[in-house]
Amino acid sequence: MIHFFNTLSGQVEAFKPIEGNKVRMYTCGPTVYDFAHIGNFRTYVWEDLLRRYLKFRGLEVTQVMNITDVEDKIIKASLQNKIPIDEYTAPYIEAFFKDIDALAIERVEIYPRATHHIKEMIDLAVCLKEKGYTYETGGSLYFRISSFNDYGRLSKLDKRVLRHGARVDSDEYDKENVQDFVLWKGKKEGEPFWPSPFGEGRPGWHLECSAMSMKYLGETFDIHTGGVDNIFPHHENEIAQSEACTGKKFVNYWLHSSHLLVDGEKMAKSKGNFYTLRELLENGYRGRSIRYLLLATHYRKNLNFTFEALKQAEQELERLDDFRYRLESEKVVAGMNERLQEKIREAESEFIQTMDDDLNISGAIGVIFKLIREVNISYDRGEVTAGERDRILSLLRSWDRVLGVIERGREFIDEDIEKMIAQRNEARRNKDYGTADRIRAELLSRGIVLEDTPQGVRWKKR
Ligand code: AMP
Ligand code: ZN
């Protein structure tokens, strides 16, 4: 049974969906005012791991990720650039989808945009107003946090630090400012606005996620995720808005991932200590190794980004590629290897046990490499049979439905390269060593290294 650490209870809990084997999950998505950095992608890659693992365990996932396309920073930038917000955000939305493809992040079912759900947000604000949770001042509508008893439960805020009557308008604020927050912001000169019963204006950021999650997933759903920085105020405010209106529990399991750090500090746009994915790709790093680096540390541990670690990730993937190549190309023997069969069975169940334990990915990767060591020993002794080889290959494929990094080794050896290796073999058989060397050099220039072994030609990515 899958277990998760639930921020709401502060405990590891067994996961049980509301409805049979269906999981409804909401994920806070990007604010498209700029390119996302790899800190953001640490969170998105982990959320992808979570999604893939739920599916691996036979659950049916409906996931929503919002696109925040109206917000303080977007408005500021669009005013500076003198273009409408949707024109300003369009290239960043496109870049976001390109980036998630490069990282093999699966597309979720629904990507609602904030600007397409203004009506739902207004409806929710009206509901809160009618139930007495709000007040209007200066043309804006605020949520009165003292009117919602459970405020602070998620982020474990002490009620005494609540500053009654103080208000905040900006979308983001820190833990020191536990204040009434804005639901609807009165129109300001030059800014985009929509009509509403509270006057012309625009929605606050928090309102967006409550309105869109409940629209697509219902008033109560299974899982809500984000980075730890979303816990307060964003998720606390989402709970207040949703539960105050519906009178029902909003979300059963709240999961939050820790940050990607640089030199011990959170990677953030505002600090300037960030790398975008495209920067790394342009410098020759592969999406596959970046994914692996971001994925391989348990999500509730901080991960310090270094280029050293990225190179190590690349090397570990090479070991995986080498291993798969060995499975696909090395001779096997007849019969059956009982000991190895047992090791495979063990690995298969250990992988699940480990991942069931709050997605212990580093443990699960350990299980894979332990099996690789066992199998390599058996190969060295000439003790691998076709039966084991096929089981291991299919096990790797099934694990890769979770990891999304193993099969992608394929992209580096396309049909062309296979053909060239065959031509080189042919040339060597004909003792045409000039041609054989030319082909080897040509492959080398594409980053493919050939090794002549007694078992035949092996290739490696340089
Ligand atoms: P934002 O666009 O700032 O709202 O962030 C989008 C997502 O990225 C949120 O879930 C954040 O929690 C997450 N995030 C932002 N910075 C980092 C970081 N340095 N490490 C991990 N996740 C982050
Ligand atoms: Zn959100």
Coordinates of C-alpha atoms and ligand atoms in Angstrom, one line a residue:
M1 CA 0.0 0.0 0.0
I2 CA 1.3 3.4 -0.9
H3 CA 2.2 5.8 2.0
F4 CA 2.7 9.5 1.8
F5 CA 3.8 12.2 4.2
N6 CA 0.8 14.4 4.5
T7 CA 1.7 18.0 5.4
L8 CA -1.8 18.5 6.8
S9 CA -1.4 15.8 9.5
G10 CA 2.4 16.0 9.7
Q11 CA 2.5 12.3 9.4
V12 CA 3.1 9.5 7.0
E13 CA -0.3 8.0 6.1
A14 CA -1.6 5.1 4.0
F15 CA -3.0 6.5 0.7
K16 CA -6.6 5.7 0.0
P17 CA -8.4 7.5 -2.9
I18 CA -11.9 8.8 -2.4
E19 CA -13.4 6.8 -5.2
G20 CA -12.1 3.2 -5.9
N21 CA -8.9 3.3 -7.9
K22 CA -9.4 6.8 -9.2
V23 CA -7.1 9.6 -8.1
R24 CA -7.9 13.3 -8.5
M25 CA -4.9 15.5 -8.1
Y26 CA -4.1 19.2 -8.4
T27 CA -0.7 20.7 -9.0
C28 CA 0.2 24.3 -8.8
G29 CA 1.6 25.2 -12.2
P30 CA 3.9 27.9 -13.6
T31 CA 3.4 31.6 -13.5
V32 CA 4.2 32.4 -17.0
Y33 CA 6.1 35.7 -16.7
D34 CA 9.5 34.2 -17.6
F35 CA 11.2 30.9 -18.4
A36 CA 10.9 28.4 -15.6
H37 CA 14.2 27.6 -13.9
I38 CA 15.4 24.1 -12.9
G39 CA 14.3 24.7 -9.3
N40 CA 10.7 24.9 -10.6
F41 CA 11.4 21.8 -12.6
R42 CA 12.6 19.9 -9.6
T43 CA 9.0 20.3 -8.3
Y44 CA 7.4 19.4 -11.7
V45 CA 9.7 16.4 -12.2
W46 CA 8.8 15.1 -8.7
E47 CA 5.1 15.7 -9.4
D48 CA 5.6 13.7 -12.6
L49 CA 7.2 10.9 -10.6
L50 CA 4.3 10.9 -8.3
R51 CA 1.8 10.7 -11.2
R52 CA 3.7 8.0 -12.9
Y53 CA 4.0 5.9 -9.8
L54 CA 0.3 6.1 -9.0
K55 CA -0.3 4.9 -12.5
F56 CA 2.3 2.2 -12.2
R57 CA 0.4 0.9 -9.1
G58 CA -2.8 0.6 -11.2
L59 CA -4.5 3.8 -10.2
E60 CA -6.3 6.0 -12.7
V61 CA -5.0 9.6 -12.4
T62 CA -6.9 12.8 -13.4
Q63 CA -4.5 15.6 -12.8
V64 CA -4.9 19.4 -13.2
M65 CA -2.1 21.8 -13.5
N66 CA -3.0 25.5 -13.7
I67 CA -1.3 28.1 -15.8
T68 CA -1.2 31.4 -14.0
D69 CA -1.4 33.9 -16.8
V70 CA -2.6 36.9 -14.8
E71 CA -0.7 38.0 -11.7
D72 CA 1.4 40.9 -10.3
K73 CA 4.7 40.1 -12.1
I74 CA 3.0 39.4 -15.4
I75 CA 1.1 42.7 -15.3
K76 CA 4.2 44.6 -14.4
A77 CA 6.2 43.1 -17.3
S78 CA 3.4 43.5 -19.8
L79 CA 3.1 47.2 -18.9
Q80 CA 6.8 47.7 -19.2
N81 CA 6.8 46.0 -22.6
K82 CA 3.6 47.8 -23.6
I83 CA 1.8 44.6 -24.9
P84 CA -1.4 42.9 -23.6
I85 CA -0.9 40.2 -21.0
D86 CA -1.8 37.3 -23.3
E87 CA 0.7 38.4 -25.9
Y88 CA 3.3 38.8 -23.2
T89 CA 2.6 35.3 -21.8
A90 CA 2.2 33.3 -25.0
P91 CA 6.0 32.6 -25.7
Y92 CA 6.5 31.5 -22.0
I93 CA 3.6 29.1 -22.2
E94 CA 5.0 27.6 -25.4
A95 CA 8.5 27.4 -23.7
F96 CA 7.0 25.7 -20.7
F97 CA 5.5 22.8 -22.8
K98 CA 8.8 22.5 -24.8
D99 CA 10.7 22.3 -21.5
I100 CA 8.5 19.6 -20.0
D101 CA 8.9 17.5 -23.2
A102 CA 12.6 17.8 -22.9
L103 CA 12.4 16.5 -19.4
A104 CA 10.0 13.7 -20.4
I105 CA 7.4 15.0 -18.0
E106 CA 4.1 13.5 -19.0
R107 CA 1.3 15.8 -20.0
V108 CA -1.4 16.0 -17.3
E109 CA -5.1 15.8 -18.3
I110 CA -6.1 19.4 -17.9
Y111 CA -4.1 22.7 -18.1
P112 CA -6.6 25.4 -17.2
R113 CA -5.6 29.0 -17.7
A114 CA -6.5 31.6 -15.1
T115 CA -7.8 34.1 -17.6
H116 CA -10.3 31.5 -19.0
H117 CA -11.8 31.0 -15.5
I118 CA -12.6 34.4 -14.3
K119 CA -16.3 33.5 -14.0
E120 CA -15.6 30.6 -11.7
M121 CA -13.4 32.8 -9.5
I122 CA -16.1 35.4 -9.2
D123 CA -18.7 32.8 -8.3
L124 CA -16.4 31.5 -5.5
A125 CA -15.8 35.1 -4.2
V126 CA -19.6 35.7 -4.3
C127 CA -20.1 32.5 -2.3
L128 CA -17.6 33.7 0.3
K129 CA -19.2 37.1 0.5
E130 CA -22.7 35.7 0.9
K131 CA -21.5 33.5 3.8
G132 CA -19.9 36.5 5.5
Y133 CA -16.2 35.7 5.2
T134 CA -15.3 38.9 3.3
Y135 CA -15.2 42.6 3.5
E136 CA -14.7 45.3 0.9
T137 CA -12.5 48.3 1.2
G138 CA -10.7 50.6 -1.3
G139 CA -12.5 48.9 -4.2
S140 CA -11.0 45.4 -3.4
L141 CA -12.6 42.3 -1.7
Y142 CA -10.7 40.6 1.2
F143 CA -11.0 37.3 3.0
R144 CA -11.2 37.9 6.8
I145 CA -9.0 35.1 8.1
S146 CA -10.3 35.5 11.7
S147 CA -13.7 34.3 10.4
F148 CA -12.3 30.9 9.4
N149 CA -11.5 28.8 12.4
D150 CA -9.1 26.4 10.8
Y151 CA -6.9 29.0 9.3
G152 CA -3.2 28.0 9.9
R153 CA -3.8 24.3 10.2
L154 CA -1.8 23.3 7.2
S155 CA 1.2 25.6 7.9
K156 CA 0.9 25.1 11.7
L157 CA 0.7 28.8 12.3
D158 CA 0.0 29.8 15.8
K159 CA -3.3 31.6 15.9
R160 CA -1.8 34.3 18.2
V161 CA 0.4 35.7 15.4
L162 CA -2.6 36.4 13.2
R163 CA -2.8 40.1 12.7
H164 CA -6.5 40.9 12.9
G165 CA -7.6 43.5 10.5
A166 CA -4.3 43.9 8.7
R167 CA -4.5 43.3 5.0
V168 CA -2.3 42.4 2.1
D169 CA -2.8 42.9 -1.6
S170 CA 0.3 41.3 -3.2
D171 CA 0.0 37.7 -4.3
E172 CA 3.1 36.6 -2.5
Y173 CA 4.0 37.4 1.1
D174 CA 6.0 35.8 3.9
K175 CA 5.2 33.9 7.1
E176 CA 5.6 37.1 9.2
N177 CA 2.6 38.5 7.5
V178 CA -0.4 36.5 8.5
Q179 CA -3.1 38.8 7.2
D180 CA -6.4 39.1 5.5
F181 CA -5.7 38.4 1.8
V182 CA -7.2 39.8 -1.3
L183 CA -9.7 37.9 -3.3
W184 CA -10.5 40.5 -5.9
K185 CA -8.3 43.5 -6.6
G186 CA -9.9 46.8 -7.6
K187 CA -9.0 48.1 -11.1
K188 CA -5.8 50.1 -11.4
E189 CA -5.0 52.5 -14.2
G190 CA -3.5 50.6 -17.2
E191 CA -4.0 47.1 -15.8
P192 CA -6.2 44.4 -17.3
F193 CA -9.6 44.1 -15.6
W194 CA -12.9 42.2 -15.7
P195 CA -16.4 43.3 -14.5
S196 CA -17.6 41.7 -11.3
P197 CA -20.3 42.3 -8.6
F198 CA -17.5 44.0 -6.5
G199 CA -16.6 46.3 -9.3
E200 CA -14.1 46.1 -12.1
G201 CA -10.8 44.5 -11.3
R202 CA -8.9 41.2 -11.3
P203 CA -8.7 38.0 -9.2
G204 CA -6.0 37.4 -6.6
W205 CA -3.7 34.4 -7.3
H206 CA -5.0 32.2 -4.5
L207 CA -8.6 32.4 -5.7
E208 CA -7.5 30.9 -9.0
C209 CA -6.3 27.6 -7.7
S210 CA -9.4 27.1 -5.5
A211 CA -11.8 27.9 -8.3
M212 CA -10.1 25.8 -11.0
S213 CA -9.3 22.8 -8.8
M214 CA -12.9 22.5 -7.6
K215 CA -14.3 23.0 -11.1
Y216 CA -12.4 20.1 -12.6
L217 CA -11.9 17.8 -9.6
G218 CA -14.9 18.4 -7.3
E219 CA -15.3 20.1 -3.9
T220 CA -13.2 17.4 -2.2
F221 CA -10.4 15.6 -4.0
D222 CA -7.4 13.4 -3.2
I223 CA -4.1 15.0 -3.6
H224 CA -2.8 18.6 -3.9
T225 CA 0.9 19.2 -4.5
G226 CA 3.4 22.0 -4.8
G227 CA 6.8 23.1 -3.5
V228 CA 7.1 23.8 0.3
D229 CA 7.1 27.5 -0.4
N230 CA 3.5 27.1 -1.5
I231 CA 2.3 25.9 1.9
F232 CA 2.0 29.4 3.2
P233 CA 0.3 31.6 2.2
H234 CA -0.9 30.0 -1.0
H235 CA -2.2 26.6 0.1
E236 CA -3.4 27.9 3.4
N237 CA -5.5 30.4 1.6
E238 CA -6.8 27.9 -0.9
I239 CA -8.1 25.8 2.0
A240 CA -9.7 28.8 3.6
Q241 CA -11.5 29.9 0.4
S242 CA -12.6 26.4 -0.6
E243 CA -13.7 25.1 2.8
A244 CA -15.4 28.3 3.9
C245 CA -17.6 28.2 0.7
T246 CA -18.4 24.5 0.5
G247 CA -18.3 23.6 4.2
K248 CA -16.5 20.4 3.1
K249 CA -12.9 19.2 3.4
F250 CA -11.0 20.5 0.4
V251 CA -8.2 18.0 0.0
N252 CA -7.2 14.8 1.8
Y253 CA -3.5 14.6 1.1
W254 CA -1.2 17.6 0.8
L255 CA 2.2 16.8 -0.6
H256 CA 5.1 19.3 -0.8
S257 CA 8.6 18.9 -2.2
S258 CA 11.7 20.6 -0.8
H259 CA 13.8 23.1 -2.8
L260 CA 16.5 22.9 -5.2
L261 CA 19.4 24.9 -3.7
V262 CA 22.4 26.6 -5.0
D263 CA 25.2 27.1 -2.5
G264 CA 22.7 26.4 0.3
E265 CA 20.2 28.9 -0.9
K266 CA 16.8 28.4 -2.7
M267 CA 17.2 28.7 -6.4
A268 CA 15.0 31.7 -7.3
K269 CA 14.5 34.2 -10.0
S270 CA 14.6 37.0 -7.4
K271 CA 18.1 35.9 -6.1
G272 CA 19.6 35.6 -9.6
N273 CA 21.1 32.2 -8.7
F274 CA 19.2 30.2 -11.2
Y275 CA 19.7 28.2 -14.4
T276 CA 16.9 27.8 -16.9
L277 CA 16.6 24.4 -18.7
R278 CA 17.4 25.9 -22.1
E279 CA 20.7 27.3 -20.7
L280 CA 21.7 23.9 -19.6
L281 CA 20.6 22.3 -22.9
E282 CA 22.4 24.9 -24.9
N283 CA 25.6 24.0 -23.0
G284 CA 25.3 20.4 -24.1
Y285 CA 23.7 18.8 -21.0
R286 CA 20.9 16.4 -21.9
G287 CA 17.3 16.6 -20.7
R288 CA 17.6 13.0 -19.7
S289 CA 20.4 13.6 -17.2
I290 CA 18.8 16.8 -15.8
R291 CA 15.6 14.8 -15.3
Y292 CA 17.6 12.1 -13.5
L293 CA 19.5 14.5 -11.3
L294 CA 16.2 16.3 -10.2
L295 CA 14.5 13.0 -9.7
A296 CA 17.0 10.9 -7.9
T297 CA 16.9 12.6 -4.5
H298 CA 14.0 12.0 -2.2
Y299 CA 11.5 14.9 -2.7
R300 CA 11.4 15.9 0.9
K301 CA 15.2 16.5 1.1
N302 CA 16.8 19.6 -0.2
L303 CA 18.9 19.0 -3.3
N304 CA 22.0 21.1 -3.9
F305 CA 22.6 21.8 -7.6
T306 CA 26.2 21.5 -8.8
F307 CA 27.6 20.7 -12.3
E308 CA 29.6 17.9 -10.6
A309 CA 26.3 16.2 -9.6
L310 CA 24.9 16.7 -13.1
K311 CA 28.0 14.9 -14.5
Q312 CA 27.6 12.1 -12.0
A313 CA 24.0 11.8 -13.1
E314 CA 25.2 11.4 -16.7
Q315 CA 27.7 8.7 -15.6
E316 CA 25.0 6.7 -13.8
L317 CA 22.8 6.8 -16.9
E318 CA 25.8 5.6 -18.9
R319 CA 26.1 2.6 -16.6
L320 CA 22.4 1.9 -17.2
D321 CA 22.9 2.2 -21.0
D322 CA 25.9 -0.1 -20.8
F323 CA 24.0 -2.6 -18.9
R324 CA 21.1 -2.6 -21.3
Y325 CA 23.5 -3.0 -24.2
R326 CA 25.0 -6.0 -22.5
L327 CA 21.5 -7.5 -22.1
E328 CA 20.7 -6.9 -25.7
S329 CA 24.0 -8.0 -27.2
E330 CA 25.8 -10.5 -25.0
K331 CA 25.5 -14.3 -25.5
V332 CA 23.3 -16.2 -23.1
V333 CA 23.5 -19.8 -22.1
A334 CA 20.9 -22.5 -22.0
G335 CA 18.9 -23.6 -19.0
M336 CA 17.8 -21.6 -16.0
N337 CA 19.7 -19.7 -13.3
E338 CA 17.7 -20.3 -10.1
R339 CA 19.8 -17.9 -8.0
L340 CA 19.4 -15.1 -10.5
Q341 CA 15.7 -15.7 -10.9
E342 CA 15.4 -15.2 -7.1
K343 CA 17.4 -12.0 -7.3
I344 CA 15.1 -10.7 -10.0
R345 CA 12.0 -11.5 -7.9
E346 CA 13.5 -9.8 -4.9
A347 CA 14.3 -6.6 -6.9
E348 CA 10.8 -6.5 -8.4
S349 CA 9.1 -6.5 -5.0
E350 CA 11.8 -4.3 -3.3
F351 CA 11.3 -1.6 -5.9
I352 CA 7.6 -1.4 -5.0
Q353 CA 8.1 -1.7 -1.3
T354 CA 10.6 1.2 -1.4
M355 CA 8.5 3.4 -3.6
D356 CA 5.4 2.7 -1.6
D357 CA 7.3 4.3 1.3
D358 CA 6.6 7.9 0.5
L359 CA 8.3 7.6 -3.0
N360 CA 11.7 6.6 -1.7
I361 CA 13.3 7.1 -5.1
S362 CA 16.9 6.9 -4.0
G363 CA 16.2 3.6 -2.4
A364 CA 14.4 2.4 -5.5
I365 CA 17.4 3.4 -7.7
G366 CA 19.6 1.5 -5.2
V367 CA 17.5 -1.6 -5.9
I368 CA 18.0 -1.3 -9.6
F369 CA 21.8 -0.9 -9.3
K370 CA 22.0 -3.8 -6.9
L371 CA 20.3 -6.0 -9.5
I372 CA 22.7 -4.7 -12.2
R373 CA 25.7 -5.7 -10.1
E374 CA 24.2 -9.2 -9.6
V375 CA 23.5 -9.7 -13.2
N376 CA 26.9 -8.4 -14.3
I377 CA 28.6 -11.0 -12.0
S378 CA 26.4 -13.7 -13.6
Y379 CA 27.4 -12.5 -17.1
D380 CA 31.1 -12.5 -16.2
R381 CA 30.6 -16.1 -15.1
G382 CA 28.7 -16.9 -18.3
E383 CA 25.6 -17.9 -16.2
V384 CA 22.8 -15.8 -17.7
T385 CA 20.1 -17.6 -19.6
A386 CA 17.6 -16.2 -22.2
G387 CA 14.8 -16.5 -19.6
E388 CA 16.5 -14.2 -17.1
R389 CA 17.7 -11.8 -19.8
D390 CA 14.1 -11.3 -21.1
R391 CA 12.7 -10.9 -17.6
I392 CA 15.3 -8.2 -16.7
L393 CA 14.6 -6.4 -20.0
S394 CA 10.9 -6.3 -19.3
L395 CA 11.5 -5.3 -15.7
L396 CA 13.6 -2.3 -16.9
R397 CA 10.9 -1.3 -19.2
S398 CA 8.3 -1.4 -16.5
W399 CA 10.5 0.5 -14.0
D400 CA 11.0 3.1 -16.7
R401 CA 7.3 3.8 -16.8
V402 CA 8.1 5.4 -13.4
L403 CA 11.5 6.8 -14.0
G404 CA 11.3 8.0 -17.6
V405 CA 15.1 7.8 -18.1
I406 CA 16.0 4.3 -19.2
E407 CA 14.4 4.0 -22.6
R408 CA 15.5 7.4 -23.6
G409 CA 19.1 6.1 -24.1
R410 CA 17.6 5.0 -27.5
E411 CA 17.5 8.5 -28.9
F412 CA 21.3 8.4 -29.2
I413 CA 21.4 5.4 -31.5
D414 CA 19.2 5.9 -34.4
E415 CA 18.9 3.6 -37.4
D416 CA 21.7 5.4 -39.1
I417 CA 24.2 4.5 -36.5
E418 CA 23.1 0.8 -36.4
K419 CA 23.5 0.8 -40.2
M420 CA 27.0 2.3 -39.9
I421 CA 28.1 -0.3 -37.4
A422 CA 26.9 -3.0 -39.8
Q423 CA 28.8 -1.4 -42.7
R424 CA 31.9 -1.2 -40.6
N425 CA 31.6 -4.9 -39.7
E426 CA 31.2 -5.7 -43.3
A427 CA 34.3 -3.6 -44.3
R428 CA 36.3 -5.4 -41.7
R429 CA 35.2 -8.8 -42.9
N430 CA 36.5 -7.7 -46.3
K431 CA 39.7 -6.5 -44.7
D432 CA 38.9 -3.0 -45.9
Y433 CA 40.4 -1.3 -42.8
G434 CA 40.5 2.1 -44.4
T435 CA 36.7 2.2 -44.7
A436 CA 36.3 0.6 -41.3
D437 CA 38.4 3.4 -39.6
R438 CA 36.6 6.1 -41.5
I439 CA 33.2 4.9 -40.2
R440 CA 34.6 4.6 -36.7
A441 CA 35.8 8.3 -36.9
E442 CA 32.5 9.4 -38.3
L443 CA 30.6 7.7 -35.4
L444 CA 33.1 9.3 -33.0
S445 CA 32.3 12.7 -34.3
R446 CA 28.6 12.0 -33.4
G447 CA 29.6 11.0 -29.9
I448 CA 29.5 7.3 -30.4
V449 CA 32.5 5.3 -29.2
L450 CA 33.0 1.7 -30.5
E451 CA 34.6 -1.0 -28.5
D452 CA 35.7 -4.2 -30.2
T453 CA 35.2 -7.1 -27.7
P454 CA 35.4 -10.8 -28.0
Q455 CA 31.6 -10.8 -27.9
G456 CA 31.4 -8.4 -30.9
V457 CA 31.2 -4.6 -31.3
R458 CA 29.9 -2.6 -28.4
W459 CA 29.0 1.1 -28.6
K460 CA 29.0 3.7 -26.0
K461 CA 27.9 7.3 -25.8
R462 CA 30.9 9.5 -25.2
Ligands
AMP1 P1 6.3 29.8 -9.1 O1 6.3 29.9 -10.6 O2 7.3 30.6 -8.4 O3 4.9 29.8 -8.5 O4 6.8 28.3 -8.8 C1 6.2 27.2 -9.5 C2 6.6 25.9 -8.7 O5 8.0 25.8 -8.5 C3 6.0 26.0 -7.3 O6 5.4 24.7 -7.0 C4 7.2 26.3 -6.4 O7 7.0 25.7 -5.1 C5 8.3 25.6 -7.2 N1 9.6 26.1 -6.9 C6 10.0 27.4 -7.0 N2 11.4 27.5 -6.7 C7 11.8 26.3 -6.4 C8 13.1 25.7 -6.0 N3 14.2 26.4 -5.9 N4 13.1 24.4 -5.8 C9 12.0 23.6 -5.9 N5 10.8 24.1 -6.3 C10 10.7 25.4 -6.5
ZN2 ZN -1.8 27.1 -6.8

